[in-house]
mmCIF file of N, CA and C in Angstrom:
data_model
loop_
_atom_site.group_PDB
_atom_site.id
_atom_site.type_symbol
_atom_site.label_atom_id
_atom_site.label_comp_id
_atom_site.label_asym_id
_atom_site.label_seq_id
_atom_site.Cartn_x
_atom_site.Cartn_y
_atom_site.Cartn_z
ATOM 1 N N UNK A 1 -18.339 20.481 -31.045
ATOM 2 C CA UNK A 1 -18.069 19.767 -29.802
ATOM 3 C C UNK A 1 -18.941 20.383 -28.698
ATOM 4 N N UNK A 2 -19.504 19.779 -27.884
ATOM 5 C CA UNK A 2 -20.280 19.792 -26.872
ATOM 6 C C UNK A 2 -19.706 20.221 -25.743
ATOM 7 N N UNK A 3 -20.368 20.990 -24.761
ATOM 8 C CA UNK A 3 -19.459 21.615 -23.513
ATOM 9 C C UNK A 3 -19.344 19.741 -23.017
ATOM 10 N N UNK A 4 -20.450 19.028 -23.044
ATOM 11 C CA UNK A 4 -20.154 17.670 -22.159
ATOM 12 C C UNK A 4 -18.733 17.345 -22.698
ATOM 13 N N UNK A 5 -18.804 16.937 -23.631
ATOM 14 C CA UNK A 5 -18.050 16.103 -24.407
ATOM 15 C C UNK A 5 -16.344 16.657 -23.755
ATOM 16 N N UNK A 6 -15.944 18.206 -24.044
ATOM 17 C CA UNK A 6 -15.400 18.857 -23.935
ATOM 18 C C UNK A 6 -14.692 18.588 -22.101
ATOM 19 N N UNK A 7 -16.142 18.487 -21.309
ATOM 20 C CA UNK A 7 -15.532 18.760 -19.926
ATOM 21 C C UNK A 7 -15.323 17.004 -20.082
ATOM 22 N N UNK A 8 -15.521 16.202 -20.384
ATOM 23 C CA UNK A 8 -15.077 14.924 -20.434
ATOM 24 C C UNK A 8 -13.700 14.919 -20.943
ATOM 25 N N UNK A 9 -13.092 15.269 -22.106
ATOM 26 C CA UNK A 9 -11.799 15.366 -22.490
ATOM 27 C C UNK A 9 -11.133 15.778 -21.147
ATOM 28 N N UNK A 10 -11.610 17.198 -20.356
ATOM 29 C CA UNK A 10 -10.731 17.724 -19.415
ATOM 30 C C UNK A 10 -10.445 16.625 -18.402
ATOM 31 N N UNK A 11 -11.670 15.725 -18.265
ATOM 32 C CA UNK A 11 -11.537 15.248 -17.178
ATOM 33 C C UNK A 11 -10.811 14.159 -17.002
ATOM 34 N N UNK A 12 -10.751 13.483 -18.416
ATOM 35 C CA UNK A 12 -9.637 12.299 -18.816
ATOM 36 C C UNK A 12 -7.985 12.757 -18.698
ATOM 37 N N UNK A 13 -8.334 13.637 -19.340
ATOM 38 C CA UNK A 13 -6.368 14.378 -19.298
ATOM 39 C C UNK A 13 -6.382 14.244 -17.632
ATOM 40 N N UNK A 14 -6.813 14.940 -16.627
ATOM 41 C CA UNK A 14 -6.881 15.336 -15.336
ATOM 42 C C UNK A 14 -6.311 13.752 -14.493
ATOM 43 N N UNK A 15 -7.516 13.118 -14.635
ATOM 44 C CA UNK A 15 -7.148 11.580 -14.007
ATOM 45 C C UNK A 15 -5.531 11.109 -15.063
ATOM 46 N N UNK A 16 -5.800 11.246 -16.032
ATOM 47 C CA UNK A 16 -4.137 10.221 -16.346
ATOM 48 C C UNK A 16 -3.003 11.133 -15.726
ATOM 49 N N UNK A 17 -3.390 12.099 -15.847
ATOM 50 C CA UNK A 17 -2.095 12.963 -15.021
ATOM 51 C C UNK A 17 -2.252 12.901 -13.805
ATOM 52 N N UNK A 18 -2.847 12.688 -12.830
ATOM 53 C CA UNK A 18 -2.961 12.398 -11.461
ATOM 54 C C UNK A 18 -2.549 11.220 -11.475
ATOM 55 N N UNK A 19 -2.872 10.181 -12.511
ATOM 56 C CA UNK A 19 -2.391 8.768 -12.062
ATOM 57 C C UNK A 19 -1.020 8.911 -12.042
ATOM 58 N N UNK A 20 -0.508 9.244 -13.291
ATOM 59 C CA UNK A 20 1.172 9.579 -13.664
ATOM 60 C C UNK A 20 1.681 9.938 -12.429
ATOM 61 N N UNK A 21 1.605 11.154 -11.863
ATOM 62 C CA UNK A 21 2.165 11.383 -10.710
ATOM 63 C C UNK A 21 2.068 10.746 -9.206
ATOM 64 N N UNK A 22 1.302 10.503 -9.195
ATOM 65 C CA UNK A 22 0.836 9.609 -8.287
ATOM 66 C C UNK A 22 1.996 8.542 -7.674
ATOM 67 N N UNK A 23 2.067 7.855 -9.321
ATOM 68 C CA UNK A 23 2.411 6.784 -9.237
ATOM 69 C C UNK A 23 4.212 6.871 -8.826
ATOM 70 N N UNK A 24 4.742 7.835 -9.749
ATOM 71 C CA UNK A 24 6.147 8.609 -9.737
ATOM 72 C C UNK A 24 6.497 8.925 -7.814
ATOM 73 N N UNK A 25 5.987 9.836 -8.061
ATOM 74 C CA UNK A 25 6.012 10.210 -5.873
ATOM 75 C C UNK A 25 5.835 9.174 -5.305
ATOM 76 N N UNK A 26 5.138 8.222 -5.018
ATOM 77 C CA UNK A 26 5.060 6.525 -4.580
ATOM 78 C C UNK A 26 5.975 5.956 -4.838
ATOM 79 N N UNK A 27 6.399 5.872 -6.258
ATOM 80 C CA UNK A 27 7.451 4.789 -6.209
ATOM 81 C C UNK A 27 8.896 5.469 -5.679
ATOM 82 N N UNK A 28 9.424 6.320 -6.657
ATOM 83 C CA UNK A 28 10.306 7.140 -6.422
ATOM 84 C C UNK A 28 10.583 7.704 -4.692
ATOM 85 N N UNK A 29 9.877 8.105 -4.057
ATOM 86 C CA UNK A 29 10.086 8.926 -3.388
ATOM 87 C C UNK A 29 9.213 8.007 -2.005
ATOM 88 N N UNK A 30 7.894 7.324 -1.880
ATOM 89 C CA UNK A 30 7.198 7.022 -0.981
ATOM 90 C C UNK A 30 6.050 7.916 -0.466
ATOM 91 N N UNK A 31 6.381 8.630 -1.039
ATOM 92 C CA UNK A 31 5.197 10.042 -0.790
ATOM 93 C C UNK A 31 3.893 9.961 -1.626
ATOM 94 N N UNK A 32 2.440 9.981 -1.134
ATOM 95 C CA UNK A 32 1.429 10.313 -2.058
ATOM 96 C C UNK A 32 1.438 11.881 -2.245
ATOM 97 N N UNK A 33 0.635 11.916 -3.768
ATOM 98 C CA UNK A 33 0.096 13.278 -4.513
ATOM 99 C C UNK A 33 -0.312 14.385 -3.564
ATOM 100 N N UNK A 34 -1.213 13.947 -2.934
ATOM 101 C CA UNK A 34 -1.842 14.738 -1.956
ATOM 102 C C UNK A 34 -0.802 15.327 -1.039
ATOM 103 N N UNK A 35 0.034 14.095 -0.189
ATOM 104 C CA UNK A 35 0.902 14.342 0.616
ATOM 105 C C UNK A 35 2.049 15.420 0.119
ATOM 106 N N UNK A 36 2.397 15.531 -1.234
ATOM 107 C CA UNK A 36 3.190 15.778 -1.940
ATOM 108 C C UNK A 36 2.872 17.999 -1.676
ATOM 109 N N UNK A 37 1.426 17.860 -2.423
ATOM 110 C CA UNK A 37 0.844 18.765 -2.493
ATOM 111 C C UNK A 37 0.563 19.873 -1.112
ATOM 112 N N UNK A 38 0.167 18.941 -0.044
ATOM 113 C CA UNK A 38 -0.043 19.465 1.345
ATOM 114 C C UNK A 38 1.697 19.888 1.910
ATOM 115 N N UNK A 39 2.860 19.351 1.394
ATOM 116 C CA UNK A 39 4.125 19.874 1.961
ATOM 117 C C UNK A 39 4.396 20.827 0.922
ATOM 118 N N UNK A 40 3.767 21.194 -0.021
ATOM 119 C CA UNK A 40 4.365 22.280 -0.880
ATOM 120 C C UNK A 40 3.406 23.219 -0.857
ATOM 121 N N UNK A 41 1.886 23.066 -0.275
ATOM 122 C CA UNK A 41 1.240 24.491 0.666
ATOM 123 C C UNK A 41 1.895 25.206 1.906
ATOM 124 N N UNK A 42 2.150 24.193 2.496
ATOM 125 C CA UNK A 42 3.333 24.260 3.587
ATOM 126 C C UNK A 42 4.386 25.050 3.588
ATOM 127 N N UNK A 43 5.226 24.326 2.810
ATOM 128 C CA UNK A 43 6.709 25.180 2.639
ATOM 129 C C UNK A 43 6.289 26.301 1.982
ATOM 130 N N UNK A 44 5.329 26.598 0.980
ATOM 131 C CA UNK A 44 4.751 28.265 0.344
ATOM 132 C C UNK A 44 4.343 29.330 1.090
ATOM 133 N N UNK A 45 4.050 29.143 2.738
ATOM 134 C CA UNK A 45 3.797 29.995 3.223
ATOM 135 C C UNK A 45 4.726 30.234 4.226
ATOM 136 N N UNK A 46 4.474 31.407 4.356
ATOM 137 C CA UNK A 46 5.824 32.297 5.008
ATOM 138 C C UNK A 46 6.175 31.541 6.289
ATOM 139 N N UNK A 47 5.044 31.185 7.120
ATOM 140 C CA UNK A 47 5.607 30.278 8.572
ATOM 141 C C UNK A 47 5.613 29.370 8.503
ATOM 142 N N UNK A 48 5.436 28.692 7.430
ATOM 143 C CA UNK A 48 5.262 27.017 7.141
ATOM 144 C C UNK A 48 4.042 26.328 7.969
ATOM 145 N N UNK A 49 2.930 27.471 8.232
ATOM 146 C CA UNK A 49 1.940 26.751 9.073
ATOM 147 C C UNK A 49 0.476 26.807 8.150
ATOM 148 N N UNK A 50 -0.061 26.214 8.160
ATOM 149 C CA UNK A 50 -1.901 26.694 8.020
ATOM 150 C C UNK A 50 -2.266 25.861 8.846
ATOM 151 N N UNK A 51 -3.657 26.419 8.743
ATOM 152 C CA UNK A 51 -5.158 25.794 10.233
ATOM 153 C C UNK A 51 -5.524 24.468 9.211
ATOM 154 N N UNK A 52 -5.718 23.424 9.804
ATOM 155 C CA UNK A 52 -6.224 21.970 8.934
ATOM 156 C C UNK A 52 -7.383 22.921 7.691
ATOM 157 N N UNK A 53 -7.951 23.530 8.484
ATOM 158 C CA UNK A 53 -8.968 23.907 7.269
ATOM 159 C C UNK A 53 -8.596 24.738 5.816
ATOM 160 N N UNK A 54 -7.400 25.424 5.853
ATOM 161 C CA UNK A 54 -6.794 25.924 5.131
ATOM 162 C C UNK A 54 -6.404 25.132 4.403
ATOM 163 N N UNK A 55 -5.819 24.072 4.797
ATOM 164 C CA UNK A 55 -4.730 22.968 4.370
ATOM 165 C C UNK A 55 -5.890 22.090 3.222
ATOM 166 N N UNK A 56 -7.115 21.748 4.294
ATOM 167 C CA UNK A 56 -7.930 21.212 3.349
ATOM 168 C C UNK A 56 -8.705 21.876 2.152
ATOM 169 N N UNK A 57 -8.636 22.985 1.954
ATOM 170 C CA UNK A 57 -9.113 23.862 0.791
ATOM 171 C C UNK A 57 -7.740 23.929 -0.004
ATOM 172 N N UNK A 58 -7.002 24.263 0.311
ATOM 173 C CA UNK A 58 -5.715 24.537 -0.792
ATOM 174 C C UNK A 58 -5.542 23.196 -1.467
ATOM 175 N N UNK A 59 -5.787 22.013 -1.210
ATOM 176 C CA UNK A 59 -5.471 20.912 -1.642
ATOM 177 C C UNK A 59 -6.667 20.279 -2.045
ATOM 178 N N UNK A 60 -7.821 20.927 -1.664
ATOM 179 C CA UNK A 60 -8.922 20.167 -2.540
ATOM 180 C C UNK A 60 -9.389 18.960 -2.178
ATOM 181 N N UNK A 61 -9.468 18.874 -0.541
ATOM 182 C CA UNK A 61 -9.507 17.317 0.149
ATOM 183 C C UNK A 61 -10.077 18.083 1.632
ATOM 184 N N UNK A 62 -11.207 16.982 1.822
ATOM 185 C CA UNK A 62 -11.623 17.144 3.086
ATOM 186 C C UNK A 62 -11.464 17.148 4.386
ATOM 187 N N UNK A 63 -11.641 18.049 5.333
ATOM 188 C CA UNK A 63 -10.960 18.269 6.251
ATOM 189 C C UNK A 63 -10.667 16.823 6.797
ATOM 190 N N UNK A 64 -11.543 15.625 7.119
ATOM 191 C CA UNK A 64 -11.210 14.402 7.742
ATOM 192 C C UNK A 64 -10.333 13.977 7.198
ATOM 193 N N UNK A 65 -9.824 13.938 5.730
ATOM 194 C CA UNK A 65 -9.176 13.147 4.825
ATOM 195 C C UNK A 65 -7.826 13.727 5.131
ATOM 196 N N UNK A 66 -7.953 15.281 5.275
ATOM 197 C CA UNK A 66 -6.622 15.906 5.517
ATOM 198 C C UNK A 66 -6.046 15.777 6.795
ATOM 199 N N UNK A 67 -7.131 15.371 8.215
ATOM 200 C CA UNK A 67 -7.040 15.030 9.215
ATOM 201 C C UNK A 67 -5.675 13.965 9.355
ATOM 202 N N UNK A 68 -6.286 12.929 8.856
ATOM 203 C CA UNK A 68 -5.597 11.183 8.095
ATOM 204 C C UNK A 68 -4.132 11.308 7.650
ATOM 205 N N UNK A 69 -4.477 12.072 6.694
ATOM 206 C CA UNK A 69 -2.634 12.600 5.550
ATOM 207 C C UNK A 69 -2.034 13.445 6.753
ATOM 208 N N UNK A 70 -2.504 14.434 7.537
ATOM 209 C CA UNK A 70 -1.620 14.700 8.355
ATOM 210 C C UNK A 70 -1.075 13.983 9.458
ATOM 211 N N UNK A 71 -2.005 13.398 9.770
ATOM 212 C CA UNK A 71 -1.411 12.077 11.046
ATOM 213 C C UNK A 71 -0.041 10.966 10.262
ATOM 214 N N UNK A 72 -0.509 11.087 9.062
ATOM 215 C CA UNK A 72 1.013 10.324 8.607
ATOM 216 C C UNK A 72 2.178 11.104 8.252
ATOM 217 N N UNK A 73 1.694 12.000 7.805
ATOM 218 C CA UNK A 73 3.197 13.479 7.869
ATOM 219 C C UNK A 73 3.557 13.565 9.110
ATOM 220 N N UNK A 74 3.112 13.697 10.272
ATOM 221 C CA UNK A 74 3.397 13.393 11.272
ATOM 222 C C UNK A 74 4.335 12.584 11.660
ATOM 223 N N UNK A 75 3.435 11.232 11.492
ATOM 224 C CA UNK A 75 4.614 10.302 11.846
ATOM 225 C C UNK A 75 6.007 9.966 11.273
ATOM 226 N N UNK A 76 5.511 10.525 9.968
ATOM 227 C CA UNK A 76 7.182 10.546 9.361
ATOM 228 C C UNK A 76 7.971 11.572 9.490
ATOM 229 N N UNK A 77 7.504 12.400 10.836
ATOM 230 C CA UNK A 77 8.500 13.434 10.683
ATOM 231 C C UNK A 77 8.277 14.731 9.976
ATOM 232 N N UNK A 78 7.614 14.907 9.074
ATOM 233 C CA UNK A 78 7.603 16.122 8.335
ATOM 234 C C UNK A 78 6.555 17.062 8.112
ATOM 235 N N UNK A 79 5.795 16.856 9.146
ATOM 236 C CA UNK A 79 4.635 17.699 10.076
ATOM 237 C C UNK A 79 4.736 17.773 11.528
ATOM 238 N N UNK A 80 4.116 18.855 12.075
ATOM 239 C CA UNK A 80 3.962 18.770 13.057
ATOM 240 C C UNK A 80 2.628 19.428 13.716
ATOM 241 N N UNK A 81 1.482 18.954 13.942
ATOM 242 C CA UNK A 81 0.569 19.529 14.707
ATOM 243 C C UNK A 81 0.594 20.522 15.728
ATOM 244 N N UNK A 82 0.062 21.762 16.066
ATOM 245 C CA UNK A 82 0.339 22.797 16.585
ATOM 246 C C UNK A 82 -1.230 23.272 16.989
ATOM 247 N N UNK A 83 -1.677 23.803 18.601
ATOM 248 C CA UNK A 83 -3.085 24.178 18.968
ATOM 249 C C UNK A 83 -2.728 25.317 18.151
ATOM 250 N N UNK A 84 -3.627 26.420 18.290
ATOM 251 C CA UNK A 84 -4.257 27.556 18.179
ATOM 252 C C UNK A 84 -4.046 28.460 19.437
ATOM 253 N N UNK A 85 -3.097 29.785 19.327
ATOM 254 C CA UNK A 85 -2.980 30.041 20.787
ATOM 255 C C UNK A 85 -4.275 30.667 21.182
ATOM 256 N N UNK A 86 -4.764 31.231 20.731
ATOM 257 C CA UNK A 86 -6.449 32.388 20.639
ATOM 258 C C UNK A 86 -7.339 30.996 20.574
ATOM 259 N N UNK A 87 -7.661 29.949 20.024
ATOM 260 C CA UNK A 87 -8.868 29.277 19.802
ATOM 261 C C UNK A 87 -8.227 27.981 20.071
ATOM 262 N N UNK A 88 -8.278 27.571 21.219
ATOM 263 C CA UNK A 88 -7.403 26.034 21.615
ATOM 264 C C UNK A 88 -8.333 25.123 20.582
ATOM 265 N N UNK A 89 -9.702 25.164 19.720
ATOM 266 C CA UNK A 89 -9.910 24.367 19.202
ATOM 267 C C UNK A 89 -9.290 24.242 17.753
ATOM 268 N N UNK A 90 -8.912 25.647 17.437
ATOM 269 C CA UNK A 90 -8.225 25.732 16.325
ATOM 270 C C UNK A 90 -6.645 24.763 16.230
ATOM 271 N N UNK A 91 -6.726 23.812 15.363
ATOM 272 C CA UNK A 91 -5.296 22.514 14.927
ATOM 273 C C UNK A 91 -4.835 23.342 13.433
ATOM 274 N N UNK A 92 -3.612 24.013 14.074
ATOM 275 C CA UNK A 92 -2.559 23.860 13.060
ATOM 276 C C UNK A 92 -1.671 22.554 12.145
ATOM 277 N N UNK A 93 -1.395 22.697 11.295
ATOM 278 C CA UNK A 93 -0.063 21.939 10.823
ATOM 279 C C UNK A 93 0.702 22.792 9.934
ATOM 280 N N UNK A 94 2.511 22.196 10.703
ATOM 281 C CA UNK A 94 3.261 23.117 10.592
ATOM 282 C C UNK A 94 4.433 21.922 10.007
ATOM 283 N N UNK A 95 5.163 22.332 8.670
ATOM 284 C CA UNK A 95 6.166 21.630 8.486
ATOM 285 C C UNK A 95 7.325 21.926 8.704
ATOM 286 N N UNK A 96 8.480 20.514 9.209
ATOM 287 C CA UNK A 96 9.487 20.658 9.812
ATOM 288 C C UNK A 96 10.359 20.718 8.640
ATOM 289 N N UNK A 97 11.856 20.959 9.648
ATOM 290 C CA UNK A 97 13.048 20.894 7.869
ATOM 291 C C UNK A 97 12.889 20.097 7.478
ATOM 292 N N UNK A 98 12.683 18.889 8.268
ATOM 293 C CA UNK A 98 12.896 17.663 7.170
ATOM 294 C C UNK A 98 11.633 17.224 5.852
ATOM 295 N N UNK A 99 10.569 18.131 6.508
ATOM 296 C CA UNK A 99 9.489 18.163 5.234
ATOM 297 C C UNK A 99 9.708 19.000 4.366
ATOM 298 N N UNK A 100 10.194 19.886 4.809
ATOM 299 C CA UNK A 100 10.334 21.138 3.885
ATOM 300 C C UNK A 100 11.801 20.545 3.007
ATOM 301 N N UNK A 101 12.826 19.403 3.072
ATOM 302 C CA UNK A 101 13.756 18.734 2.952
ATOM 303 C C UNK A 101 13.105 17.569 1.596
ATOM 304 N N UNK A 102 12.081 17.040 2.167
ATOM 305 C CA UNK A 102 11.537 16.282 1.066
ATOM 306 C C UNK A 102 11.323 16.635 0.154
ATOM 307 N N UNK A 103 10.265 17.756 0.539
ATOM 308 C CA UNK A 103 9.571 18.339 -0.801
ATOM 309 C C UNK A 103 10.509 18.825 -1.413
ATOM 310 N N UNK A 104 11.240 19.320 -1.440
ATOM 311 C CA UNK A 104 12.414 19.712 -2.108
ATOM 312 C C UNK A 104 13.134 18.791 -2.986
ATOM 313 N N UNK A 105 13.270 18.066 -2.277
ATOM 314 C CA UNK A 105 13.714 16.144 -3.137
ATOM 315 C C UNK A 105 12.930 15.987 -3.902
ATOM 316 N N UNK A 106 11.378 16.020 -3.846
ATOM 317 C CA UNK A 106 10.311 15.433 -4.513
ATOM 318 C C UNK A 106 10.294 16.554 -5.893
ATOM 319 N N UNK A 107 10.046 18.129 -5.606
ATOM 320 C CA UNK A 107 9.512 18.423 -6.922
ATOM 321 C C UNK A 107 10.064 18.374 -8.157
ATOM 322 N N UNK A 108 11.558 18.507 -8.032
ATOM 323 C CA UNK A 108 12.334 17.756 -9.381
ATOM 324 C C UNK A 108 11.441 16.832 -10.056
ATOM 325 N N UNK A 109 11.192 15.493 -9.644
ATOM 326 C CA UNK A 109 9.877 14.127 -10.176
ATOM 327 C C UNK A 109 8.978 14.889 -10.043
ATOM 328 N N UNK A 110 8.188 15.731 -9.686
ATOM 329 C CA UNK A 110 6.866 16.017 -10.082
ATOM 330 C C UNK A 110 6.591 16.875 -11.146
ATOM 331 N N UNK A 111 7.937 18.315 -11.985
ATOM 332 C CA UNK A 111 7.880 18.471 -12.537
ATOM 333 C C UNK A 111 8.131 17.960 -13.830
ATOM 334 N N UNK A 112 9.117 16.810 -13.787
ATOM 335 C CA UNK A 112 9.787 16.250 -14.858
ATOM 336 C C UNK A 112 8.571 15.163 -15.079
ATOM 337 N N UNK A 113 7.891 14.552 -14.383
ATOM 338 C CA UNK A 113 6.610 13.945 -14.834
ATOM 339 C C UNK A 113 5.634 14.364 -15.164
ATOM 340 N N UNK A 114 5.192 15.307 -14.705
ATOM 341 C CA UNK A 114 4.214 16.338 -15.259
ATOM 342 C C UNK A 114 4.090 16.950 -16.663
ATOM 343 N N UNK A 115 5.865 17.297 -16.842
ATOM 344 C CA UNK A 115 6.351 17.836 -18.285
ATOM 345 C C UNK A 115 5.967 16.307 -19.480
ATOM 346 N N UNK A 116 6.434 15.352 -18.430
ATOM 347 C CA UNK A 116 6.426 13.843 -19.494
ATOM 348 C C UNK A 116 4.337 13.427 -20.420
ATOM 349 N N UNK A 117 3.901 13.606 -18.760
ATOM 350 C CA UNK A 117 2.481 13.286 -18.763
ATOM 351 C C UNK A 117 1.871 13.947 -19.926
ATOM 352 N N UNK A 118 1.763 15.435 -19.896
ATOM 353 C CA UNK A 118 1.220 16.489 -20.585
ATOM 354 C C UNK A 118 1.511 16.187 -21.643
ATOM 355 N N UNK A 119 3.151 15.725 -22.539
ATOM 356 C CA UNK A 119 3.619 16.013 -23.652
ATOM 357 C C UNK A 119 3.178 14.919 -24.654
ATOM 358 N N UNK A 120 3.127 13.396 -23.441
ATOM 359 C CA UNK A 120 2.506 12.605 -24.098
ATOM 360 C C UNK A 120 0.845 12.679 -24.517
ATOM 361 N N UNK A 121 0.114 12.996 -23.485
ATOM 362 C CA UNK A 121 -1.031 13.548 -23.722
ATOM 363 C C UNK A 121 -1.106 14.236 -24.545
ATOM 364 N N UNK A 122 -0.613 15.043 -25.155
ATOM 365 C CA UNK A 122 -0.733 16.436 -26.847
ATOM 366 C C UNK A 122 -0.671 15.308 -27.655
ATOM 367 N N UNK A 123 -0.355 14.594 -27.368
ATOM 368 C CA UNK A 123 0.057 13.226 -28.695
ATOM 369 C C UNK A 123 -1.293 12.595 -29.055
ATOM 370 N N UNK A 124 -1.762 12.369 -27.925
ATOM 371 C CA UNK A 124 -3.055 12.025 -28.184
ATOM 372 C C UNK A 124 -4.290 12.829 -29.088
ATOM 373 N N UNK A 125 -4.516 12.376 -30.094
ATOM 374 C CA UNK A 125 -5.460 13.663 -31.035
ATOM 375 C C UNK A 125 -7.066 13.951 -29.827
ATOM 376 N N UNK A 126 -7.086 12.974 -28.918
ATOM 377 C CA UNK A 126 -8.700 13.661 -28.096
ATOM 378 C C UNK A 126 -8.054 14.462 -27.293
ATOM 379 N N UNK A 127 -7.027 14.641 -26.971
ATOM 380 C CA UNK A 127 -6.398 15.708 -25.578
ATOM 381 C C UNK A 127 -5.646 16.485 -26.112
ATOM 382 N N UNK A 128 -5.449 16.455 -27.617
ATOM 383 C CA UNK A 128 -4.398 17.740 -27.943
ATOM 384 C C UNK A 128 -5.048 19.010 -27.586
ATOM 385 N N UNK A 129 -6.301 19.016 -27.795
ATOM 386 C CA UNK A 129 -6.909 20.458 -27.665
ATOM 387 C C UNK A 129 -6.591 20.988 -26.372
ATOM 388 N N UNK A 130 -6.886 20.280 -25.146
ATOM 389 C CA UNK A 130 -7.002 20.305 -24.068
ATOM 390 C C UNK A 130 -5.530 20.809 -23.180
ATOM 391 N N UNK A 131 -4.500 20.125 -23.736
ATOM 392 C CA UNK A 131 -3.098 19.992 -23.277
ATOM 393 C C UNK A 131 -2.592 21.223 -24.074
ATOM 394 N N UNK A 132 -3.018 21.610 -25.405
ATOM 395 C CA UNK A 132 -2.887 23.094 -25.779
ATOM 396 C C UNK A 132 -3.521 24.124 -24.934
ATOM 397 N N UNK A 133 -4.740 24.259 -24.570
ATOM 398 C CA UNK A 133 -5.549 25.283 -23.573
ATOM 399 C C UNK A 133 -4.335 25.128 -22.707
ATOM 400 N N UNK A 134 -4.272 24.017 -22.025
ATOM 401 C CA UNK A 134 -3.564 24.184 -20.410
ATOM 402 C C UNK A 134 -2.537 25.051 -20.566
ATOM 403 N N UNK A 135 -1.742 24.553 -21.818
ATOM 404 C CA UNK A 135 -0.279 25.281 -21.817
ATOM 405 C C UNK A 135 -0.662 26.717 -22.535
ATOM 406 N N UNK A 136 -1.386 27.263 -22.838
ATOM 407 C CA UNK A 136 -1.947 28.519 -23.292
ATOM 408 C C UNK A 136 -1.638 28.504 -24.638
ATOM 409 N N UNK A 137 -1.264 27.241 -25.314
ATOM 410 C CA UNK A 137 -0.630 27.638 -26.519
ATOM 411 C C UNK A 137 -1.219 27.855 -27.625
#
């Protein structure tokens, strides 16, 4: 097997499991992946704050994009934008209880889909290899 071939398997498992969840947090809950992901960087750190730029590296999404997802955490309540007291250009986001309330609601479905996604994926003979690596097994 070919490293291509190989990072292609990874990359198929990757997207169906992003779709899976995706789709779970949306329906279930109303929340996107991302959104999902950015309140559980959030609630992981000790003040419940990071600088947008933080936010956009931990989650793997560009600062404009994270700009966007935070303006709608926002509006629903479960962000809150915050200056920088030292660098007024520096934009925090900081989650409230009620985000830190969701996510809490939410990761139950993200693990129990995740567990679903993966297990079906081993089933598959092109992703068994792959879904074995992940799980170290």
């Amino acid at each position: 097997m070919t490293d291509e071939s190989s990072w292609g398997r990874v990359v198929a498992l990757h997207g169906r499991i992003e779709q899976e969840l995706a789709k779970a947090l949306q329906r279930r809950h109303g929340l996107g992946l991302s959104e999902y992901r950015a309140l559980g960087k959030l609630a992981a750190n000790e003040k419940g704050v990071l600088r947008m730029q933080e936010l956009a590296e931990a989650i793997g999404l560009n600062q404009s994009s994270v700009s966007r997802m935070v303006a709608r955490l926002d509006l629903a309540g479960l962000t809150e934008r915050d200056l920088c007291e030292n660098d007024r250009r520096g934009v925090y986001s900081c989650i409230t209880h009620e985000g830190r309330k969701r996510h809490a609601e939410t990761e139950p479905t993200y693990h129990e889909v995740l567990k679903s996604a993966l297990d079906k994926a081993g089933a598959d003979p092109e992703l068994k290899a792959a879904v074995s690596a992940l799980r170290g097994v």
